[in-house]
Short mmCIF file of C-alpha atoms in Angstrom, two decimals:
data_model
loop_
_atom_site.label_atom_id
_atom_site.label_comp_id
_atom_site.label_asym_id
_atom_site.label_seq_id
_atom_site.Cartn_x
_atom_site.Cartn_y
_atom_site.Cartn_z
CA MET A 1 102.56 -39.10 1.67
CA THR A 2 102.09 -36.64 4.27
CA HIS A 3 100.61 -34.20 1.69
CA ILE A 4 97.95 -37.00 1.29
CA PHE A 5 97.31 -37.46 4.69
CA ASN A 6 96.86 -33.55 5.36
CA THR A 7 94.07 -33.52 2.83
CA VAL A 8 92.19 -36.68 3.90
CA GLN A 9 92.08 -35.14 7.46
CA GLU A 10 90.90 -31.78 6.13
CA LEU A 11 87.95 -33.57 4.25
CA ILE A 12 87.49 -35.39 7.50
CA GLU A 13 87.18 -32.07 9.51
CA LEU A 14 85.40 -30.55 6.43
CA LYS A 15 82.86 -33.35 6.68
CA LYS A 16 82.29 -32.54 10.63
CA ARG A 17 81.85 -28.94 9.81
CA TYR A 18 79.06 -29.60 7.32
CA ARG A 19 77.23 -32.06 9.77
CA ARG A 20 77.16 -29.38 12.55
CA VAL A 21 76.07 -26.62 10.50
CA PHE A 22 73.44 -29.14 8.88
CA PHE A 23 72.42 -30.18 12.50
CA ILE A 24 72.46 -26.67 13.88
CA SER A 25 70.29 -25.78 10.52
CA PHE A 26 67.98 -28.49 11.13
CA VAL A 27 67.25 -27.70 14.76
CA LEU A 28 66.74 -23.99 13.85
CA ALA A 29 64.32 -25.05 11.09
CA ILE A 30 62.42 -27.46 13.86
CA VAL A 31 62.35 -24.66 16.57
CA THR A 32 61.06 -22.01 13.83
CA ILE A 33 58.25 -24.36 12.85
CA ILE A 34 57.04 -24.80 16.14
CA ALA A 35 57.03 -21.14 17.10
CA ILE A 36 54.93 -20.44 13.72
CA LEU A 37 52.75 -23.53 14.50
CA LYS A 38 52.47 -22.23 18.10
CA ASP A 39 51.83 -18.67 16.65
CA LEU A 40 49.27 -19.98 14.54
CA GLN A 41 47.62 -22.00 17.37
CA ASN A 42 47.45 -19.03 19.54
CA SER A 43 45.88 -16.97 16.79
CA VAL A 44 43.24 -19.62 16.23
CA GLN A 45 42.47 -19.87 19.95
CA ALA A 46 42.36 -15.88 19.90
CA GLU A 47 39.92 -16.16 17.13
CA HIS A 48 37.92 -18.78 19.24
CA VAL A 49 38.01 -16.96 22.13
CA ASP A 50 36.82 -13.87 20.68
CA ASP A 51 33.90 -15.77 18.79
CA VAL A 52 32.97 -17.48 22.34
CA LEU A 53 33.26 -13.87 24.06
CA GLU A 54 30.75 -12.45 21.61
CA PHE A 55 28.63 -15.64 22.59
CA CYS A 56 29.24 -14.52 25.83
CA LYS A 57 27.90 -10.99 25.55
CA THR A 58 24.63 -11.77 23.98
CA SER A 59 24.10 -14.63 26.28
CA THR A 60 21.63 -12.32 27.96
CA ILE A 61 20.25 -10.71 25.03
CA LYS A 62 16.38 -12.32 24.17
CA PRO A 63 15.44 -12.31 20.56
CA HIS A 64 13.46 -8.74 19.93
CA TYR A 65 11.83 -7.54 16.85
CA SER A 66 9.58 -4.67 16.01
CA PRO A 67 7.69 -3.54 13.16
CA ASP A 68 9.68 -0.99 10.75
CA ARG A 69 7.76 0.63 8.01
CA LYS A 70 10.77 1.05 6.50
CA ARG A 71 12.10 -2.30 6.37
CA ILE A 72 12.50 -4.13 3.29
CA ASN A 73 11.99 -7.92 2.98
CA GLU A 74 15.33 -9.33 3.16
CA ARG A 75 14.43 -12.61 1.15
CA ASN A 76 14.20 -10.19 -2.04
CA VAL A 77 17.78 -11.26 -3.04
CA LEU A 78 16.05 -14.83 -4.09
CA PHE A 79 13.64 -13.37 -6.63
CA ASN A 80 13.70 -11.46 -9.85
CA HIS A 81 11.05 -8.76 -9.26
CA GLU A 82 8.51 -6.57 -10.93
CA SER A 83 6.54 -3.81 -8.69
CA PHE A 84 3.03 -3.78 -9.26
CA LEU A 85 0.24 -1.63 -7.78
CA LEU A 86 -2.83 -3.54 -6.65
CA SER A 87 -5.74 -0.92 -6.68
CA ASN A 88 -8.89 -0.48 -5.19
CA ALA A 89 -8.60 -3.38 -2.64
CA THR A 90 -10.79 -4.20 0.27
CA ILE A 91 -8.37 -5.15 2.91
CA ILE A 92 -9.00 -7.42 5.92
CA ASP A 93 -5.93 -6.85 8.14
CA GLY A 94 -4.76 -9.49 10.52
CA ASP A 95 -6.16 -8.01 13.32
CA GLY A 96 -9.71 -8.23 11.29
CA THR A 97 -9.58 -4.43 10.68
CA ILE A 98 -11.42 -3.88 7.21
CA LEU A 99 -10.01 -0.78 4.95
CA LYS A 100 -11.94 -0.35 1.61
CA ASP A 101 -10.84 1.30 -1.18
CA MET A 102 -7.18 0.52 -0.67
CA ASP A 103 -4.02 0.72 -2.97
CA ILE A 104 -0.89 -1.46 -2.18
CA LEU A 105 2.10 -0.95 -3.81
CA VAL A 106 4.51 -3.94 -3.61
CA LYS A 107 8.54 -3.78 -4.36
CA ASN A 108 11.55 -5.94 -3.34
CA SER A 109 9.19 -8.51 -2.05
CA THR A 110 7.48 -5.73 0.40
CA ILE A 111 4.54 -3.78 1.09
CA VAL A 112 6.36 -0.56 0.86
CA ARG A 113 3.12 1.79 0.58
CA LEU A 114 -0.50 1.63 1.48
CA GLY A 115 -3.12 4.40 1.13
CA LYS A 116 -5.78 5.62 -1.39
CA LYS A 117 -5.11 6.59 -4.88
CA LEU A 118 -1.43 5.78 -5.11
CA SER A 119 -1.39 5.57 -8.77
CA LEU A 120 -1.10 9.34 -8.74
CA THR A 121 2.00 9.95 -6.73
CA GLU A 122 3.95 6.49 -7.01
CA SER A 123 5.71 4.30 -9.74
CA TYR A 124 5.57 0.90 -10.65
CA SER A 125 5.58 -2.00 -13.41
CA THR A 126 2.12 -3.54 -13.21
CA PHE A 127 -1.07 -2.06 -12.55
CA LEU A 128 -3.91 -4.37 -11.34
CA ASP A 129 -7.34 -3.04 -10.53
CA LEU A 130 -8.86 -5.63 -7.75
CA ASN A 131 -12.48 -4.02 -7.79
CA GLY A 132 -13.06 -4.24 -4.56
CA SER A 133 -11.92 -7.90 -3.91
CA PHE A 134 -10.84 -8.58 -0.49
CA VAL A 135 -7.09 -9.15 0.25
CA SER A 136 -6.01 -10.59 3.51
CA PRO A 137 -2.35 -11.14 4.79
CA GLY A 138 -0.97 -14.76 3.71
CA LEU A 139 -2.22 -17.18 5.90
CA VAL A 140 -0.24 -18.77 8.76
CA ASP A 141 -0.15 -22.48 9.94
CA ILE A 142 1.66 -22.72 13.06
CA HIS A 143 1.79 -26.27 13.56
CA SER A 144 2.84 -28.01 10.26
CA HIS A 145 5.44 -31.06 9.44
CA PHE A 146 5.30 -29.92 5.89
CA GLY A 147 8.42 -31.43 4.00
CA THR A 148 9.10 -33.88 7.04
CA ARG A 149 6.43 -36.16 6.30
CA VAL A 150 6.19 -36.06 2.52
CA GLN A 151 2.73 -37.81 1.29
CA PRO A 152 2.23 -40.47 0.57
CA GLN A 153 3.45 -41.38 4.20
CA LEU A 154 6.17 -44.11 3.82
CA LYS A 155 8.60 -44.91 6.17
CA ALA A 156 11.20 -43.80 3.51
CA THR A 157 9.42 -40.18 3.92
CA GLU A 158 8.91 -40.18 7.64
CA ASP A 159 11.44 -37.69 9.29
CA THR A 160 9.06 -35.80 11.92
CA ASN A 161 10.14 -38.31 15.02
CA GLU A 162 13.58 -39.48 16.11
CA PHE A 163 12.91 -42.65 18.41
CA SER A 164 16.13 -43.22 19.61
CA GLY A 165 15.13 -41.88 22.91
CA PRO A 166 12.64 -39.87 24.65
CA ILE A 167 14.85 -36.86 25.11
CA THR A 168 16.20 -35.51 21.80
CA PRO A 169 16.98 -31.80 21.74
CA TYR A 170 19.96 -31.96 19.39
CA VAL A 171 17.84 -33.29 16.78
CA ARG A 172 16.66 -30.36 13.93
CA ALA A 173 13.58 -30.46 11.85
CA ILE A 174 15.87 -28.70 8.98
CA ASP A 175 18.11 -31.67 8.47
CA GLY A 176 15.10 -33.84 7.47
CA LEU A 177 13.08 -31.26 5.80
CA ASP A 178 12.17 -32.16 1.95
CA PRO A 179 11.86 -28.75 0.13
CA GLN A 180 10.65 -30.27 -2.82
CA ASP A 181 7.54 -31.57 -0.78
CA PRO A 182 4.93 -31.71 -3.98
CA GLU A 183 2.07 -30.73 -1.57
CA LEU A 184 3.54 -26.96 -1.62
CA GLU A 185 1.93 -25.69 -4.66
CA SER A 186 -1.66 -26.75 -3.18
CA LEU A 187 -0.80 -25.31 0.22
CA VAL A 188 -0.06 -21.98 -1.28
CA ALA A 189 -3.20 -22.13 -3.57
CA SER A 190 -5.58 -22.42 -0.54
CA GLY A 191 -3.95 -18.92 0.92
CA VAL A 192 -1.28 -20.36 3.12
CA THR A 193 2.09 -18.69 2.94
CA SER A 194 4.11 -19.49 6.13
CA HIS A 195 4.13 -22.47 8.24
CA LEU A 196 6.04 -23.38 11.53
CA VAL A 197 7.58 -26.75 10.69
CA LEU A 198 7.73 -28.48 14.10
CA THR A 199 9.75 -31.91 14.91
CA GLY A 200 7.42 -34.64 16.03
CA SER A 201 5.42 -35.41 19.55
CA ARG A 202 7.06 -39.05 20.44
CA ASN A 203 10.03 -37.01 22.26
CA LEU A 204 9.37 -35.18 25.76
CA LEU A 205 12.06 -32.75 24.12
CA SER A 206 11.49 -33.01 20.53
CA GLY A 207 14.02 -30.96 19.02
CA GLU A 208 14.55 -27.55 16.98
CA SER A 209 11.98 -26.26 14.56
CA TYR A 210 12.04 -23.87 11.71
CA ALA A 211 9.45 -21.42 10.29
CA ILE A 212 9.45 -21.50 6.48
CA LYS A 213 8.12 -19.59 3.52
CA MET A 214 5.61 -21.70 1.00
CA HIS A 215 7.02 -20.99 -1.68
CA ARG A 216 9.32 -22.83 -4.30
CA SER A 217 13.08 -22.77 -3.61
CA PRO A 218 14.86 -21.25 -6.58
CA ASN A 219 17.73 -23.75 -6.13
CA ASN A 220 15.70 -26.59 -4.10
CA LEU A 221 17.39 -25.56 -0.90
CA VAL A 222 16.16 -25.60 2.21
CA ASP A 223 17.81 -22.43 3.60
CA GLU A 224 16.01 -20.53 0.96
CA LEU A 225 12.63 -21.36 2.43
CA LEU A 226 13.46 -20.26 5.79
CA ILE A 227 11.74 -17.18 6.70
CA GLN A 228 14.82 -15.67 8.50
CA TYR A 229 16.85 -16.10 5.32
CA ASN A 230 19.44 -13.69 4.76
CA ALA A 231 18.02 -11.82 7.63
CA ASN A 232 19.31 -8.82 9.04
CA ILE A 233 19.74 -9.38 12.64
CA GLY A 234 21.76 -6.65 14.27
CA GLU A 235 24.65 -6.46 16.81
CA ASP A 236 22.27 -6.43 19.77
CA ASN A 237 19.96 -9.16 18.83
CA LYS A 238 19.35 -13.04 17.83
CA PRO A 239 17.31 -14.66 15.56
CA ILE A 240 14.08 -16.37 16.41
CA ARG A 241 14.35 -20.07 17.28
CA TRP A 242 11.62 -22.53 17.94
CA PHE A 243 11.28 -25.68 19.85
CA LYS A 244 9.35 -28.58 20.38
CA MET A 245 8.12 -30.28 23.44
CA ALA A 246 5.76 -32.98 23.83
CA TYR A 247 3.69 -34.56 26.90
CA GLY A 248 0.97 -37.34 27.50
CA GLU A 249 0.18 -40.30 26.04
CA ASN A 250 2.44 -40.45 23.30
CA GLU A 251 5.58 -40.54 25.37
CA LYS A 252 4.25 -42.84 28.01
CA SER A 253 2.48 -45.25 25.33
CA SER A 254 5.45 -45.46 23.31
CA HIS A 255 6.96 -48.66 24.38
CA ALA A 256 10.44 -48.18 23.13
CA PRO A 257 13.70 -48.79 24.91
CA GLY A 258 14.53 -46.07 27.60
CA TYR A 259 11.09 -44.40 27.20
CA PRO A 260 9.06 -43.66 30.51
CA VAL A 261 5.76 -45.37 31.07
CA SER A 262 3.80 -42.97 33.57
CA ARG A 263 3.68 -39.39 33.83
CA MET A 264 5.60 -39.13 36.83
CA GLY A 265 8.36 -40.79 34.67
CA GLU A 266 8.13 -38.19 32.08
CA ALA A 267 8.33 -35.48 34.63
CA TRP A 268 11.39 -37.04 35.76
CA ASP A 269 12.96 -37.37 32.53
CA LEU A 270 12.69 -33.66 32.00
CA ARG A 271 13.63 -32.36 35.49
CA LYS A 272 16.77 -34.56 34.87
CA VAL A 273 17.54 -33.03 31.48
CA PHE A 274 16.81 -29.47 32.66
CA GLN A 275 19.22 -30.05 35.77
CA GLU A 276 21.73 -30.96 33.56
CA GLY A 277 21.30 -27.91 31.30
CA GLN A 278 21.59 -25.70 34.46
CA ALA A 279 24.91 -27.22 34.96
CA LEU A 280 26.10 -26.22 31.73
CA VAL A 281 24.67 -22.84 31.89
CA GLN A 282 26.45 -22.19 35.38
CA LYS A 283 29.85 -23.61 33.75
CA GLN A 284 29.42 -21.56 30.54
CA ASP A 285 28.52 -18.44 32.70
CA GLU A 286 31.78 -18.90 34.78
CA TRP A 287 33.79 -19.28 31.80
CA CYS A 288 32.45 -16.13 30.72
CA ARG A 289 33.01 -14.44 34.01
CA SER A 290 36.92 -15.70 34.36
CA PRO A 291 39.64 -14.67 32.53
CA GLN A 292 41.80 -17.64 33.96
CA LEU A 293 39.04 -19.93 32.58
CA GLN A 294 39.36 -18.26 29.61
CA LYS A 295 42.41 -20.10 28.89
CA THR A 296 40.67 -23.13 28.59
CA GLU A 297 38.13 -24.68 26.46
CA TYR A 298 34.87 -23.08 26.61
CA PRO A 299 32.16 -25.66 27.68
CA ARG A 300 29.89 -27.01 25.28
CA ASP A 301 27.90 -30.12 24.92
CA PHE A 302 26.24 -30.91 21.76
CA GLU A 303 23.49 -33.03 23.63
CA LEU A 304 22.50 -30.63 25.71
CA ASP A 305 23.53 -26.84 24.30
CA ASN A 306 19.95 -26.62 23.14
CA VAL A 307 18.50 -27.57 26.73
CA ALA A 308 20.93 -24.55 27.84
CA ALA A 309 19.54 -22.24 25.19
CA ILE A 310 15.88 -23.13 26.38
CA LEU A 311 16.81 -22.00 29.68
CA ARG A 312 18.37 -18.91 28.57
CA GLY A 313 15.04 -17.90 26.97
CA ASP A 314 16.69 -18.26 23.29
CA PHE A 315 13.53 -20.70 22.17
CA ASN A 316 10.03 -19.99 21.55
CA ILE A 317 8.52 -23.10 22.84
CA ASN A 318 6.03 -25.07 21.50
CA VAL A 319 4.19 -28.00 23.34
CA HIS A 320 2.33 -30.92 22.00
CA VAL A 321 -0.29 -31.63 24.91
CA TYR A 322 -4.07 -32.10 25.81
CA GLU A 323 -5.06 -32.88 29.34
CA THR A 324 -5.54 -30.10 31.66
CA TYR A 325 -3.11 -31.71 34.41
CA ASP A 326 -0.48 -31.94 31.48
CA ILE A 327 -0.69 -28.57 31.01
CA GLU A 328 -0.40 -27.98 34.62
CA ALA A 329 2.58 -30.39 35.11
CA LEU A 330 4.44 -28.83 32.32
CA LEU A 331 4.16 -25.29 33.49
CA ARG A 332 5.02 -26.23 37.17
CA ILE A 333 8.34 -27.50 35.39
CA ALA A 334 8.74 -24.34 33.49
CA ASP A 335 8.21 -22.48 36.79
CA GLU A 336 10.81 -24.63 38.56
CA PHE A 337 13.46 -24.16 35.74
CA GLY A 338 12.97 -20.56 34.91
CA PHE A 339 11.61 -20.92 31.34
CA HIS A 340 8.50 -19.65 29.18
CA ILE A 341 6.32 -21.77 27.15
CA GLY A 342 4.82 -19.76 24.27
CA SER A 343 2.19 -21.91 23.08
CA PHE A 344 0.15 -25.24 23.83
CA HIS A 345 -0.59 -27.08 20.71
CA HIS A 346 -3.84 -29.34 20.15
CA ALA A 347 -4.55 -28.56 23.79
CA LEU A 348 -8.11 -29.31 23.59
CA SER A 349 -9.13 -29.45 27.37
CA SER A 350 -7.43 -25.76 27.70
CA TRP A 351 -10.73 -24.23 27.78
CA LYS A 352 -11.09 -25.99 31.02
CA VAL A 353 -7.58 -23.92 32.93
CA LEU A 354 -8.34 -20.49 31.55
CA GLU A 355 -6.67 -18.67 34.64
CA LEU A 356 -3.46 -20.78 34.65
CA LEU A 357 -2.76 -20.24 30.98
CA LYS A 358 -3.56 -16.49 31.47
CA ASN A 359 -1.21 -16.35 34.30
CA HIS A 360 1.08 -17.70 32.56
CA ASN A 361 1.11 -15.44 29.18
CA SER A 362 0.71 -18.69 27.16
CA SER A 363 -1.36 -18.97 23.79
CA VAL A 364 -3.23 -21.79 22.60
CA ALA A 365 -2.66 -23.67 18.84
CA ILE A 366 -5.65 -25.41 18.49
CA PHE A 367 -7.71 -27.72 16.46
CA ALA A 368 -11.03 -26.21 15.25
CA ASP A 369 -13.39 -29.74 15.83
CA GLU A 370 -10.99 -32.70 16.57
CA TRP A 371 -12.19 -35.00 19.18
CA GLY A 372 -12.33 -38.18 20.72
CA LYS A 373 -9.35 -40.19 18.49
CA LYS A 374 -7.89 -41.11 22.25
CA LYS A 375 -8.76 -40.72 25.83
CA GLU A 376 -6.67 -37.13 25.92
CA MET A 377 -8.73 -36.01 22.89
CA SER A 378 -12.00 -36.82 24.98
CA GLU A 379 -12.46 -32.92 26.36
CA GLY A 380 -12.30 -31.19 22.72
CA THR A 381 -15.36 -28.84 22.09
CA VAL A 382 -15.99 -26.83 19.00
CA TYR A 383 -16.62 -23.64 21.40
CA ALA A 384 -12.90 -23.57 22.86
CA PRO A 385 -11.83 -21.03 20.47
CA LYS A 386 -14.66 -18.90 21.56
CA ILE A 387 -14.06 -19.70 25.01
CA LEU A 388 -10.35 -19.07 25.15
CA SER A 389 -10.65 -15.58 22.82
CA ASP A 390 -12.98 -14.35 25.01
CA TYR A 391 -11.24 -14.69 28.11
CA GLY A 392 -8.09 -13.11 26.68
CA ILE A 393 -5.81 -16.08 25.52
CA PRO A 394 -4.57 -15.80 22.04
CA VAL A 395 -5.77 -18.53 20.09
CA SER A 396 -4.60 -19.88 16.69
CA ILE A 397 -6.12 -22.66 14.57
CA LYS A 398 -3.81 -24.74 12.84
CA THR A 399 -3.84 -28.01 10.69
CA ASP A 400 -0.96 -30.31 12.01
CA HIS A 401 -0.43 -30.89 8.36
CA PRO A 402 -0.58 -33.61 6.79
CA ALA A 403 -2.54 -35.08 10.05
CA LEU A 404 -5.13 -32.74 8.79
CA PRO A 405 -4.87 -31.06 5.36
CA GLY A 406 -3.25 -27.89 5.91
CA GLN A 407 -5.09 -26.59 2.93
CA ASP A 408 -7.89 -26.64 4.84
CA LEU A 409 -7.07 -24.13 7.27
CA LEU A 410 -9.19 -21.40 6.30
CA TYR A 411 -12.25 -24.09 6.38
CA TYR A 412 -10.91 -24.76 10.46
CA ALA A 413 -11.32 -20.86 11.06
CA GLN A 414 -14.91 -20.93 9.36
CA ILE A 415 -15.80 -23.45 11.52
CA ALA A 416 -14.57 -21.59 14.91
CA HIS A 417 -16.12 -18.72 13.51
CA SER A 418 -19.19 -20.58 12.95
CA PHE A 419 -19.55 -21.29 16.64
CA GLY A 420 -19.02 -18.36 18.05
CA LEU A 421 -15.61 -17.26 17.62
CA ALA A 422 -15.96 -13.40 16.62
CA PRO A 423 -14.99 -12.69 12.95
CA GLU A 424 -12.05 -10.42 13.57
CA LYS A 425 -10.73 -13.15 15.95
CA ALA A 426 -11.03 -15.88 13.40
CA ILE A 427 -9.13 -14.03 10.78
CA SER A 428 -6.60 -13.12 13.41
CA ALA A 429 -6.29 -16.75 14.23
CA ILE A 430 -4.63 -17.85 10.98
CA THR A 431 -2.87 -14.67 10.27
CA SER A 432 -1.55 -12.29 13.27
CA VAL A 433 -2.03 -14.48 16.29
CA PRO A 434 0.14 -17.19 14.61
CA ALA A 435 2.79 -14.57 13.44
CA LEU A 436 2.86 -13.05 16.70
CA THR A 437 3.07 -16.41 18.90
CA MET A 438 5.95 -17.32 16.76
CA GLY A 439 8.03 -13.99 17.31
CA MET A 440 7.43 -13.12 13.42
CA GLY A 441 4.87 -10.38 13.75
CA HIS A 442 7.01 -7.67 12.91
CA ARG A 443 7.23 -8.88 9.36
CA ILE A 444 4.24 -11.40 8.61
CA GLY A 445 0.47 -11.80 9.79
CA TYR A 446 -0.79 -8.30 8.45
CA VAL A 447 -0.89 -6.30 5.37
CA ARG A 448 1.16 -3.39 6.42
CA GLU A 449 3.86 -0.94 4.97
CA GLY A 450 7.50 -2.93 5.94
CA TYR A 451 5.70 -6.26 5.94
CA ASP A 452 6.61 -8.94 3.72
CA ALA A 453 4.25 -8.87 0.65
CA ASP A 454 2.60 -12.27 1.36
CA LEU A 455 -1.10 -11.64 0.28
CA VAL A 456 -4.18 -13.38 -0.74
CA VAL A 457 -6.55 -11.94 -2.81
CA TRP A 458 -10.30 -13.49 -2.46
CA ASP A 459 -13.11 -14.40 -4.46
CA ASN A 460 -15.68 -13.39 -1.39
CA HIS A 461 -15.25 -12.89 2.15
CA PRO A 462 -12.95 -15.36 3.47
CA LEU A 463 -15.22 -16.27 6.35
CA ILE A 464 -17.93 -17.30 3.75
CA LEU A 465 -17.68 -21.04 3.12
CA GLY A 466 -16.48 -21.68 -0.36
CA ALA A 467 -14.13 -18.68 -0.42
CA LYS A 468 -11.00 -19.23 -2.44
CA ALA A 469 -7.81 -17.55 -3.11
CA LYS A 470 -7.79 -15.77 -6.79
CA GLU A 471 -4.40 -15.03 -6.50
CA VAL A 472 -1.59 -15.44 -3.71
CA LEU A 473 1.62 -13.43 -3.43
CA VAL A 474 4.60 -14.96 -1.44
CA ASP A 475 7.30 -12.96 -1.31
CA GLY A 476 5.59 -10.54 -3.64
CA ILE A 477 5.51 -13.56 -6.30
CA PRO A 478 2.14 -14.08 -7.90
CA ILE A 479 1.49 -17.79 -8.19
CA PHE A 480 -1.29 -17.45 -10.31
CA ASN A 481 0.45 -14.53 -12.35
CA PHE A 482 -2.71 -12.45 -11.68
CA THR A 483 -4.47 -14.63 -14.51
CA LYS A 484 -7.44 -15.17 -12.30
CA ILE A 485 -7.92 -11.31 -11.53
CA SER A 486 -11.05 -10.37 -12.97
CA GLY A 487 -14.26 -8.65 -12.51
CA LYS A 488 -15.84 -7.77 -9.53
CA ASP A 489 -16.45 -10.48 -6.89
CA LYS A 490 -19.17 -11.12 -4.35
CA TYR A 491 -19.07 -9.02 -1.14
CA GLU A 492 -20.92 -11.25 1.45
CA VAL A 493 -21.21 -10.88 5.30
CA PRO A 494 -19.95 -13.77 7.29
CA LYS A 495 -22.76 -15.17 9.51
CA GLN A 496 -22.32 -17.17 12.49
CA ARG A 497 -24.79 -20.05 13.36
CA LYS A 498 -27.43 -19.37 16.28
CA GLN A 499 -25.51 -19.81 19.29
CA HIS A 500 -27.35 -21.71 21.97
CA ARG A 501 -24.90 -21.55 24.94
CA ASN A 502 -23.94 -18.96 27.45
CA ASP A 503 -21.53 -21.01 29.31
CA ALA A 504 -19.16 -24.14 28.74
CA GLN A 505 -22.12 -26.44 29.73
CA HIS A 506 -23.49 -26.74 26.25
CA LYS A 507 -25.25 -29.45 24.35
CA GLU A 508 -22.33 -30.60 21.95
CA HIS A 509 -19.75 -30.85 25.05
CA LEU A 510 -22.19 -33.03 27.02
CA LEU A 511 -22.72 -35.17 24.16
CA PHE A 512 -18.73 -35.62 23.45
CA TRP A 513 -18.11 -35.98 27.03
CA ALA A 514 -20.92 -38.99 27.71
CA LEU A 515 -19.81 -40.78 24.47
CA SER A 516 -16.18 -40.57 25.44
CA THR A 517 -17.06 -41.76 28.84
CA VAL A 518 -18.83 -44.90 27.11
CA LEU A 519 -15.72 -45.29 25.16
CA VAL A 520 -13.28 -45.31 28.12
CA MET A 521 -15.59 -47.52 29.86
CA ILE A 522 -15.83 -50.06 26.99
#
């Protein structure tokens, strides 16, 4: 009996020991797991801090690029390429310079050589004799809503404006851009190879915009349209970014909930959001300077991050505006908060504030002949491109596609030339000036070595009414497969209409002004 009792006692003690061992093992396992998770968290936090510190290091860097004759277009990874030599071309460069009897060697989506008789020294797959045909850079439309306002314009395809409020810096055109917009082919066929796709004009801070190539994406992806796809940025640089603002009649006349009803209200809304952006920039800079603060979360605000980026100079700013006093108000606010407005778009009255624009180093992207559709368009004149250009202000001609058909970009440059804009300025207004204004002047807008192979072969001088593209290359890909390259084309010199004015008070403007006054009075 005693033996049995001792055995039971031993079993009870053994069970207790097992329980203690199990408990200790369980506690050790929990402690180990917590330690592993803490190490993992610290590792993730360290990586996060490293990423943010990298941002801190580059926060004062402004995007900057320069032409490089040895550069290769990074978008070449999207395409299967043949190299080819375009021989005996008459080049009209983006600055209007004309070079005769030139050869253009294209490889890897890039213009790699320019010169004479390159067939004697260079290797290539295909040779094409252009017989003196005019070759220009691909045309650049600096104001477009391609892909975000697909035609026919339906509510289902309208993704240009976000009406949830007047301040929407957080929206992005790329998130509403349809890469299969059916107008792409006809736009390219007209010689247009690049668009700046802007958000709409119904918001004071409208949103982030994107520069694209007019080439069908190999995989139907928006990212593959981006000019900066696969771009080699470099450690001491940043990608170019674009932002759209708007000011004037559209916002005050919206009548949507929360929108201002006067220009005073518009200015207040802008000052308020830029003040909030300043506070965010200050918090971020303090975090970057303080090792103690770096133990805490980096200050971010999705609604204000792009406002902070504007104040840091990370954005190329494009503004929808018409009236002179609206231009002045915007520059007043920009001066107050220390950011630069790169280009005023539409800006039909801009020819009346030349010194203001020049002092602020701002360019103008203007309609060639729009006028009078609303009060703020009543100061338009077909002489505006000439007046601005003669004063030294960079002028781009644009379409606002599809408000005006993007296929007619060249035609609008022809109109500006007809009303006095010098031929070289008319060419640059749809090539190099918009490219430079966008910050892309190192890769598009010129026929030069190291530039993207965006080229147009014309059947006549492009400023001759009726001139059309025989071939268009986007990133070195010919859209007509060179089937229209044959024979010798016309070689005409573009002519301007007789100019009857020597100052801003010309007859057409007086007529426009009189009609607009009558319409306003009615």
